[in-house]
CSV table of C-alpha atoms and ligand atoms in Angstrom, one decimal:
chain,number,residue,atom,x,y,z
A,1,MET,CA,17.3,21.1,-9.1
A,2,THR,CA,15.4,20.7,-5.8
A,3,VAL,CA,12.8,17.9,-5.9
A,4,LYS,CA,9.6,18.2,-3.9
A,5,VAL,CA,8.7,15.0,-2.1
A,6,THR,CA,5.3,14.8,-0.4
A,7,VAL,CA,4.7,12.3,2.4
A,8,THR,CA,1.2,11.7,3.7
A,9,GLY,CA,0.7,10.3,7.2
A,10,ALA,CA,3.9,12.2,8.0
A,11,ALA,CA,3.3,12.2,11.8
A,12,GLY,CA,2.8,8.4,11.9
A,13,GLN,CA,5.4,5.8,12.7
A,14,ILE,CA,6.4,5.0,9.1
A,15,GLY,CA,6.6,8.8,8.5
A,16,TYR,CA,9.0,9.2,11.4
A,17,ALA,CA,11.3,6.5,10.0
A,18,LEU,CA,11.0,7.7,6.4
A,19,LEU,CA,11.4,11.5,6.5
A,20,PHE,CA,14.9,11.5,7.9
A,21,ARG,CA,16.2,9.0,5.3
A,22,ILE,CA,14.6,11.1,2.5
A,23,ALA,CA,16.2,14.3,3.9
A,24,SER,CA,19.6,12.6,4.2
A,25,GLY,CA,19.5,11.8,0.4
A,26,GLN,CA,18.8,8.1,0.4
A,27,LEU,CA,15.5,8.4,-1.6
A,28,LEU,CA,16.9,10.2,-4.7
A,29,GLY,CA,20.6,10.1,-4.2
A,30,ALA,CA,23.3,12.2,-2.7
A,31,ASP,CA,23.3,14.8,-5.5
A,32,THR,CA,19.6,15.7,-5.4
A,33,PRO,CA,18.4,18.4,-2.9
A,34,VAL,CA,14.9,17.8,-1.6
A,35,LYS,CA,12.0,19.8,-0.3
A,36,LEU,CA,9.7,17.9,2.0
A,37,SER,CA,5.9,18.4,2.1
A,38,LEU,CA,4.2,16.8,5.0
A,39,LEU,CA,0.5,16.1,4.6
A,40,GLU,CA,-1.5,15.2,7.8
A,41,ILE,CA,-5.0,15.4,9.1
A,42,THR,CA,-5.7,18.5,11.2
A,43,PRO,CA,-5.4,16.9,14.7
A,44,ALA,CA,-1.9,15.5,13.8
A,45,LEU,CA,-0.4,18.8,12.4
A,46,LYS,CA,1.2,19.6,15.7
A,47,ALA,CA,2.9,16.3,15.8
A,48,ALA,CA,4.1,16.8,12.2
A,49,GLU,CA,5.5,20.2,13.3
A,50,GLY,CA,7.5,18.3,16.0
A,51,THR,CA,9.0,16.0,13.4
A,52,ALA,CA,9.8,19.0,11.2
A,53,MET,CA,11.7,20.6,14.1
A,54,GLU,CA,13.8,17.4,14.5
A,55,LEU,CA,14.4,17.4,10.7
A,56,ASP,CA,15.7,21.0,11.1
A,57,ASP,CA,17.9,19.9,13.9
A,58,CYS,CA,19.7,17.4,11.7
A,59,ALA,CA,21.0,20.2,9.5
A,60,PHE,CA,20.8,17.9,6.5
A,61,PRO,CA,22.9,19.4,3.7
A,62,LEU,CA,20.3,18.3,1.0
A,63,LEU,CA,17.2,19.4,2.8
A,64,ARG,CA,16.0,22.7,1.2
A,65,GLY,CA,12.7,23.3,3.1
A,66,ILE,CA,9.8,21.7,4.9
A,67,GLU,CA,6.1,22.5,4.4
A,68,ILE,CA,3.3,21.1,6.5
A,69,SER,CA,-0.4,21.1,5.5
A,70,ASP,CA,-3.7,19.4,6.0
A,71,ASP,CA,-4.8,20.4,2.4
A,72,PRO,CA,-3.9,17.9,-0.3
A,73,ASN,CA,-4.1,20.6,-3.0
A,74,LYS,CA,-1.2,22.5,-1.3
A,75,ALA,CA,0.7,19.4,-0.2
A,76,PHE,CA,1.0,17.9,-3.7
A,77,ASP,CA,1.5,21.2,-5.5
A,78,GLY,CA,4.7,20.8,-7.6
A,79,ALA,CA,5.5,17.4,-6.1
A,80,SER,CA,7.6,14.9,-8.2
A,81,VAL,CA,7.4,12.1,-5.7
A,82,ALA,CA,4.4,11.3,-3.5
A,83,LEU,CA,4.6,8.7,-0.8
A,84,LEU,CA,1.0,7.9,0.3
A,85,VAL,CA,1.5,6.4,3.7
A,86,GLY,CA,-1.5,7.7,5.8
A,87,ALA,CA,-4.5,5.4,5.5
A,88,ARG,CA,-7.6,4.3,7.5
A,89,PRO,CA,-6.6,1.1,9.3
A,90,ARG,CA,-9.1,-1.7,9.8
A,91,THR,CA,-10.5,-1.7,13.3
A,92,ALA,CA,-12.2,-4.5,15.1
A,93,GLY,CA,-15.5,-5.4,13.6
A,94,MET,CA,-15.0,-3.3,10.5
A,95,GLU,CA,-16.4,-4.8,7.3
A,96,ARG,CA,-14.3,-4.7,4.1
A,97,GLY,CA,-16.8,-2.4,2.4
A,98,ASP,CA,-16.5,0.2,5.3
A,99,LEU,CA,-12.7,-0.1,5.1
A,100,LEU,CA,-12.7,0.5,1.3
A,101,GLN,CA,-15.2,3.4,1.7
A,102,ALA,CA,-13.1,5.1,4.3
A,103,ASN,CA,-9.9,4.8,2.2
A,104,GLY,CA,-11.8,5.9,-0.9
A,105,GLY,CA,-12.4,9.1,1.1
A,106,ILE,CA,-8.7,9.6,1.5
A,107,PHE,CA,-7.2,8.3,-1.7
A,108,GLY,CA,-9.8,9.7,-4.1
A,109,PRO,CA,-9.2,13.3,-3.1
A,110,GLN,CA,-5.5,12.8,-2.9
A,111,GLY,CA,-5.5,11.3,-6.4
A,112,LYS,CA,-7.4,14.4,-7.6
A,113,ALA,CA,-5.1,16.8,-5.9
A,114,ILE,CA,-2.1,15.0,-7.5
A,115,ASN,CA,-3.9,15.2,-10.9
A,116,ASP,CA,-4.5,18.9,-10.6
A,117,HIS,CA,-1.3,20.1,-8.8
A,118,ALA,CA,1.6,17.7,-9.0
A,119,ALA,CA,4.6,18.1,-11.3
A,120,ASP,CA,4.4,16.5,-14.7
A,121,ASP,CA,7.0,13.8,-13.7
A,122,ILE,CA,5.0,12.8,-10.5
A,123,ARG,CA,5.7,9.3,-9.3
A,124,VAL,CA,3.3,7.9,-6.7
A,125,LEU,CA,4.0,5.0,-4.2
A,126,VAL,CA,1.1,3.9,-2.0
A,127,VAL,CA,2.1,2.3,1.3
A,128,GLY,CA,-1.1,2.7,3.2
A,129,ASN,CA,-3.3,-0.4,3.2
A,130,PRO,CA,-5.0,-1.9,1.4
A,131,ALA,CA,-2.2,-0.5,-0.7
A,132,ASN,CA,-2.9,-2.0,-4.1
A,133,THR,CA,-6.5,-1.0,-4.1
A,134,ASN,CA,-5.8,2.4,-2.6
A,135,ALA,CA,-3.4,3.0,-5.5
A,136,LEU,CA,-6.1,2.0,-7.9
A,137,ILE,CA,-8.5,4.5,-6.3
A,138,ALA,CA,-5.9,7.3,-6.5
A,139,GLN,CA,-5.0,6.5,-10.0
A,140,SER,CA,-8.6,6.5,-11.3
A,141,ALA,CA,-9.0,10.0,-9.7
A,142,ALA,CA,-6.1,11.2,-11.7
A,143,PRO,CA,-7.0,10.7,-15.4
A,144,ASP,CA,-4.4,13.3,-16.6
A,145,VAL,CA,-1.5,11.4,-15.0
A,146,PRO,CA,-0.1,8.4,-16.9
A,147,ALA,CA,-1.5,5.3,-15.1
A,148,GLU,CA,1.9,3.7,-14.7
A,149,ARG,CA,2.9,6.5,-12.3
A,150,PHE,CA,0.7,4.9,-9.6
A,151,THR,CA,2.3,2.0,-7.8
A,152,ALA,CA,1.9,0.2,-4.5
A,153,MET,CA,4.5,-1.3,-2.2
A,154,THR,CA,5.4,-4.9,-2.1
A,155,ARG,CA,9.1,-4.2,-1.7
A,156,LEU,CA,8.9,-5.0,2.1
A,157,ASP,CA,7.5,-8.4,1.3
A,158,HIS,CA,10.3,-8.8,-1.3
A,159,ASN,CA,13.0,-7.9,1.2
A,160,ARG,CA,11.4,-10.2,3.8
A,161,ALA,CA,11.6,-13.1,1.3
A,162,LEU,CA,15.2,-12.3,0.5
A,163,SER,CA,16.1,-12.3,4.2
A,164,GLN,CA,14.2,-15.6,5.0
A,165,LEU,CA,15.9,-17.4,2.2
A,166,ALA,CA,19.3,-16.0,3.0
A,167,THR,CA,19.0,-17.2,6.6
A,168,LYS,CA,17.8,-20.6,5.5
A,169,LEU,CA,20.7,-21.2,3.1
A,170,GLY,CA,23.3,-19.4,5.3
A,171,VAL,CA,24.2,-17.0,2.4
A,172,PRO,CA,24.4,-13.2,2.3
A,173,VAL,CA,21.2,-11.6,0.8
A,174,THR,CA,23.4,-10.3,-2.0
A,175,ASP,CA,23.8,-13.9,-3.3
A,176,ILE,CA,20.1,-14.0,-4.1
A,177,LYS,CA,18.8,-12.6,-7.4
A,178,LYS,CA,15.4,-12.5,-9.2
A,179,MET,CA,13.1,-12.8,-6.2
A,180,THR,CA,9.5,-12.1,-7.0
A,181,ILE,CA,6.4,-11.3,-5.0
A,182,TRP,CA,3.2,-11.8,-7.1
A,183,GLY,CA,-0.2,-10.4,-6.5
A,184,ASN,CA,-1.6,-8.4,-3.5
A,185,HIS,CA,0.2,-7.0,-0.5
A,186,SER,CA,-1.9,-9.2,1.7
A,187,ALA,CA,-1.7,-12.7,3.2
A,188,THR,CA,-2.5,-14.1,-0.3
A,189,GLN,CA,0.7,-12.8,-1.8
A,190,TYR,CA,2.9,-15.3,-3.5
A,191,PRO,CA,6.7,-15.2,-2.9
A,192,ASP,CA,8.2,-17.2,-5.7
A,193,LEU,CA,11.3,-19.3,-5.3
A,194,TYR,CA,11.0,-21.0,-8.7
A,195,HIS,CA,12.5,-18.1,-10.5
A,196,ALA,CA,14.7,-16.8,-7.7
A,197,GLU,CA,18.4,-17.7,-8.1
A,198,VAL,CA,21.1,-18.3,-5.5
A,199,GLY,CA,24.6,-18.5,-6.8
A,200,GLY,CA,23.1,-18.8,-10.3
A,201,LYS,CA,21.0,-21.9,-9.4
A,202,VAL,CA,17.2,-22.0,-8.9
A,203,ALA,CA,16.4,-21.3,-5.3
A,204,ALA,CA,13.5,-23.8,-5.1
A,205,GLU,CA,15.9,-26.6,-5.9
A,206,GLN,CA,18.1,-25.7,-2.9
A,207,VAL,CA,15.5,-26.0,-0.2
A,208,GLU,CA,13.1,-28.7,0.7
A,209,GLU,CA,9.7,-28.5,-0.9
A,210,ALA,CA,7.9,-28.7,2.5
A,211,TRP,CA,10.0,-25.8,3.8
A,212,LEU,CA,9.1,-23.7,0.7
A,213,ARG,CA,5.4,-24.4,1.0
A,214,ASP,CA,4.7,-24.7,4.7
A,215,THR,CA,7.3,-22.4,6.2
A,216,PHE,CA,8.7,-19.9,3.7
A,217,ILE,CA,5.5,-18.7,2.0
A,218,PRO,CA,3.5,-18.3,5.2
A,219,THR,CA,6.4,-16.7,7.1
A,220,VAL,CA,6.8,-14.1,4.4
A,221,ALA,CA,3.1,-13.5,4.0
A,222,LYS,CA,2.4,-13.3,7.7
A,223,ARG,CA,5.5,-11.4,8.7
A,224,GLY,CA,3.6,-8.2,9.3
A,225,ALA,CA,1.4,-9.9,12.0
A,226,ALA,CA,4.5,-11.5,13.6
A,227,ILE,CA,6.1,-8.1,13.9
A,228,ILE,CA,3.0,-6.7,15.6
A,229,GLU,CA,2.9,-9.6,18.0
A,230,ALA,CA,6.6,-9.1,18.9
A,231,ARG,CA,6.9,-5.4,18.9
A,232,GLY,CA,3.4,-4.4,19.9
A,233,ALA,CA,3.3,-2.1,16.9
A,234,SER,CA,3.4,-2.7,13.1
A,235,SER,CA,6.5,-2.6,10.9
A,236,ALA,CA,7.7,0.9,10.6
A,237,ALA,CA,11.5,1.2,9.9
A,238,SER,CA,11.4,-1.8,7.6
A,239,ALA,CA,8.4,-0.4,5.7
A,240,ALA,CA,10.2,3.0,5.4
A,241,ASN,CA,13.3,1.2,4.2
A,242,ALA,CA,11.3,-0.6,1.5
A,243,ALA,CA,9.7,2.6,0.3
A,244,ILE,CA,13.2,4.1,-0.1
A,245,ASP,CA,14.3,1.0,-2.0
A,246,HIS,CA,11.2,1.2,-4.3
A,247,VAL,CA,11.6,4.9,-5.2
A,248,TYR,CA,15.4,4.8,-5.5
A,249,ASP,CA,15.2,1.9,-8.0
A,250,TRP,CA,12.3,3.5,-9.9
A,251,VAL,CA,14.4,6.7,-10.4
A,252,ASN,CA,17.9,5.2,-10.7
A,253,GLY,CA,17.2,1.8,-12.4
A,254,THR,CA,17.5,-1.8,-11.2
A,255,PRO,CA,20.9,-3.5,-11.4
A,256,GLU,CA,21.7,-5.5,-14.6
A,257,GLY,CA,20.9,-9.2,-14.3
A,258,ASP,CA,18.5,-8.8,-11.4
A,259,TRP,CA,14.9,-7.7,-10.9
A,260,THR,CA,12.7,-6.6,-8.0
A,261,SER,CA,9.0,-6.6,-7.0
A,262,ALA,CA,6.6,-3.8,-7.3
A,263,ALA,CA,2.8,-3.5,-7.6
A,264,ILE,CA,2.1,-1.7,-10.9
A,265,PRO,CA,-0.9,-1.5,-13.2
A,266,SER,CA,-1.1,-4.7,-15.2
A,267,ASP,CA,-0.9,-4.7,-19.0
A,268,GLY,CA,-2.4,-8.2,-19.0
A,269,SER,CA,0.9,-10.0,-18.5
A,270,TYR,CA,0.8,-13.5,-16.9
A,271,GLY,CA,-3.0,-13.5,-17.1
A,272,VAL,CA,-3.4,-10.6,-14.6
A,273,PRO,CA,-6.4,-8.6,-15.8
A,274,GLU,CA,-5.4,-5.3,-17.4
A,275,GLY,CA,-5.5,-2.3,-15.0
A,276,ILE,CA,-5.3,-4.2,-11.8
A,277,ILE,CA,-2.5,-3.0,-9.6
A,278,SER,CA,-0.7,-6.2,-8.9
A,279,SER,CA,2.9,-7.1,-7.8
A,280,PHE,CA,5.1,-8.5,-10.6
A,281,PRO,CA,8.8,-9.2,-11.2
A,282,VAL,CA,9.9,-5.8,-12.6
A,283,VAL,CA,13.0,-4.0,-13.8
A,284,SER,CA,13.3,-0.2,-13.9
A,285,LYS,CA,14.8,1.3,-17.0
A,286,ASP,CA,14.9,5.0,-18.0
A,287,GLY,CA,12.7,5.8,-15.0
A,288,LYS,CA,10.0,3.4,-15.9
A,289,TRP,CA,8.9,0.0,-14.5
A,290,GLU,CA,8.7,-2.9,-16.9
A,291,ILE,CA,7.3,-6.3,-16.2
A,292,VAL,CA,9.8,-9.1,-16.7
A,293,GLN,CA,8.4,-11.2,-19.6
A,294,GLY,CA,8.6,-14.8,-20.6
A,295,LEU,CA,8.8,-16.5,-17.3
A,296,GLU,CA,7.4,-20.0,-17.3
A,297,ILE,CA,4.8,-20.5,-14.6
A,298,ASP,CA,4.3,-24.0,-13.3
A,299,ALA,CA,0.9,-25.3,-11.9
A,300,PHE,CA,1.8,-24.6,-8.3
A,301,SER,CA,2.8,-21.0,-9.0
A,302,ARG,CA,-0.2,-20.5,-11.3
A,303,GLU,CA,-2.6,-21.5,-8.6
A,304,ARG,CA,-1.0,-19.1,-6.0
A,305,ILE,CA,-0.8,-16.2,-8.4
A,306,ASP,CA,-4.4,-16.7,-9.5
A,307,ALA,CA,-5.6,-16.8,-5.9
A,308,SER,CA,-4.0,-13.5,-5.0
A,309,VAL,CA,-5.1,-11.8,-8.3
A,310,ARG,CA,-8.7,-13.1,-7.6
A,311,GLU,CA,-8.6,-11.1,-4.3
A,312,LEU,CA,-7.4,-8.0,-6.2
A,313,VAL,CA,-10.2,-8.4,-8.7
A,314,GLU,CA,-12.7,-8.7,-5.9
A,315,GLU,CA,-11.4,-5.5,-4.2
A,316,ARG,CA,-11.5,-3.7,-7.6
A,317,ASP,CA,-15.1,-4.9,-8.1
A,318,ALA,CA,-16.0,-3.8,-4.5
A,319,VAL,CA,-14.6,-0.2,-5.0
A,320,LYS,CA,-16.3,0.0,-8.4
A,321,GLU,CA,-19.6,-0.9,-6.8
A,322,LEU,CA,-19.0,1.7,-4.1
A,323,GLY,CA,-18.5,4.3,-6.9
A,324,LEU,CA,-14.9,4.9,-5.8
A,325,ILE,CA,-13.4,4.2,-9.2
B,401,LIG,P1,0.3,5.3,11.9
B,401,LIG,O1,-1.1,5.1,12.4
B,401,LIG,O2,1.4,5.4,12.8
B,401,LIG,O3,0.3,6.7,11.0
B,401,LIG,C1,-0.6,6.9,10.0
B,401,LIG,C2,-0.7,8.5,9.9
B,401,LIG,O4,-1.5,8.8,8.8
B,401,LIG,C3,-1.3,9.1,11.1
B,401,LIG,O5,-0.4,10.1,11.6
B,401,LIG,C4,-2.6,9.7,10.6
B,401,LIG,O6,-2.9,11.0,11.2
B,401,LIG,C5,-2.3,9.9,9.1
B,401,LIG,N1,-3.4,10.1,8.2
B,401,LIG,C6,-4.6,9.4,8.3
B,401,LIG,N2,-5.4,9.9,7.4
B,401,LIG,C7,-4.7,10.8,6.6
B,401,LIG,C8,-5.1,11.6,5.5
B,401,LIG,N3,-6.3,11.6,5.0
B,401,LIG,N4,-4.1,12.4,5.1
B,401,LIG,C9,-2.9,12.5,5.6
B,401,LIG,N5,-2.5,11.8,6.7
B,401,LIG,C10,-3.4,10.9,7.2
B,401,LIG,O7,0.5,4.2,10.8
B,401,LIG,P2,1.9,3.6,10.2
B,401,LIG,O8,2.4,2.6,11.0
B,401,LIG,O9,2.8,4.8,9.8
B,401,LIG,O10,1.3,2.9,8.9
B,401,LIG,C11,0.8,3.6,7.8
B,401,LIG,C12,0.2,2.7,6.8
B,401,LIG,O11,1.1,1.8,6.2
B,401,LIG,C13,-0.9,1.8,7.3
B,401,LIG,O12,-2.0,1.8,6.4
B,401,LIG,C14,-0.3,0.4,7.3
B,401,LIG,O13,-1.2,-0.6,7.2
B,401,LIG,C15,0.6,0.5,6.1
B,401,LIG,N6,1.7,-0.5,6.0
B,401,LIG,C16,2.0,-0.9,4.7
B,401,LIG,C17,3.0,-1.8,4.5
B,401,LIG,C18,3.3,-2.3,3.1
B,401,LIG,O14,4.2,-3.1,3.0
B,401,LIG,N7,2.6,-1.8,2.0
B,401,LIG,C19,3.8,-2.3,5.6
B,401,LIG,C20,3.8,-1.5,6.8
B,401,LIG,C21,2.4,-0.9,7.2
B,401,LIG,O15,1.7,-1.9,7.8
């Protein structure tokens, strides 16, 4: 059966890196035909048409159609996967309240359109920042959709952490298991090496503590800014790659003996207040994310997790105050 995948911000730079990979079968697998729905704001519809022309010109065997719209009600109609990439970026001098308000104006109506028109099996991944809180806004506008279908992306942070550690130890990334990003997709995020394993041994014990604290954590957390500095534009292909990884694992399951990171609604695990969309160590089973349970959290990790979760609680309280959730 053909699966409809809706991508918002389709004419943007992540959209350009993402759409071709979806159409080539990398999002859902080589046996699943896809229909793409491109949602954009009106001034960007022409650019989206250009991208659609290029998608046509690839003659992808699995691509069964492309729709373009500036109306969320149409764009999400019948969708089983929604990748919410388009967002209002923070511009110079913009206060947090203004940023949240502007994004509420995007993710509230999109959540409602998903609620009213998407397929029953809809899965939502929010990429557009502030991703965790935008996901919370969309989710609260979609009361008829199970809350756990709304997720936010920390897979790029996860992949960055894998790559930094692999380089440090001179091992292939495939030797590393059980990496975790905790908390918010922001500079407060906590990439955890106390549960990660390399060759079956705890990663934190294979690196110097000073490297872990003063190099690894800030390098992963500030990688987005370093990319902007080097490239003159924010991460695009790597962000698209992470979105593909997130949805592929959600649909197809995570490998036995390993886990990944995703921001999902908290059930109260690890002291993260229920309902907050926070990144956790997760496995995917039977098409559902589950938080890995029973990990011991030492004092250092506790402090880091709490700091990032505090930021998420503040964002939640701010959007509540603004009437956005
Ligand atoms: P671009 O500015 O290139 O593209 C964004 C696109 O969204 C534009 O074409 C714009 O017209 C469209 N758009 C804006 N409002 C919309 C609406 N209401 N409906 C539909 N489309 C709308 O940004 P890009 O580099 O593609 O980044 C997109 C988002 O991803 C940003 O919010 C960015 O901060 C976020 N990121 C998130 C990451 C993560 O790990 N979670 C990492 C990469 C990236 O920084």
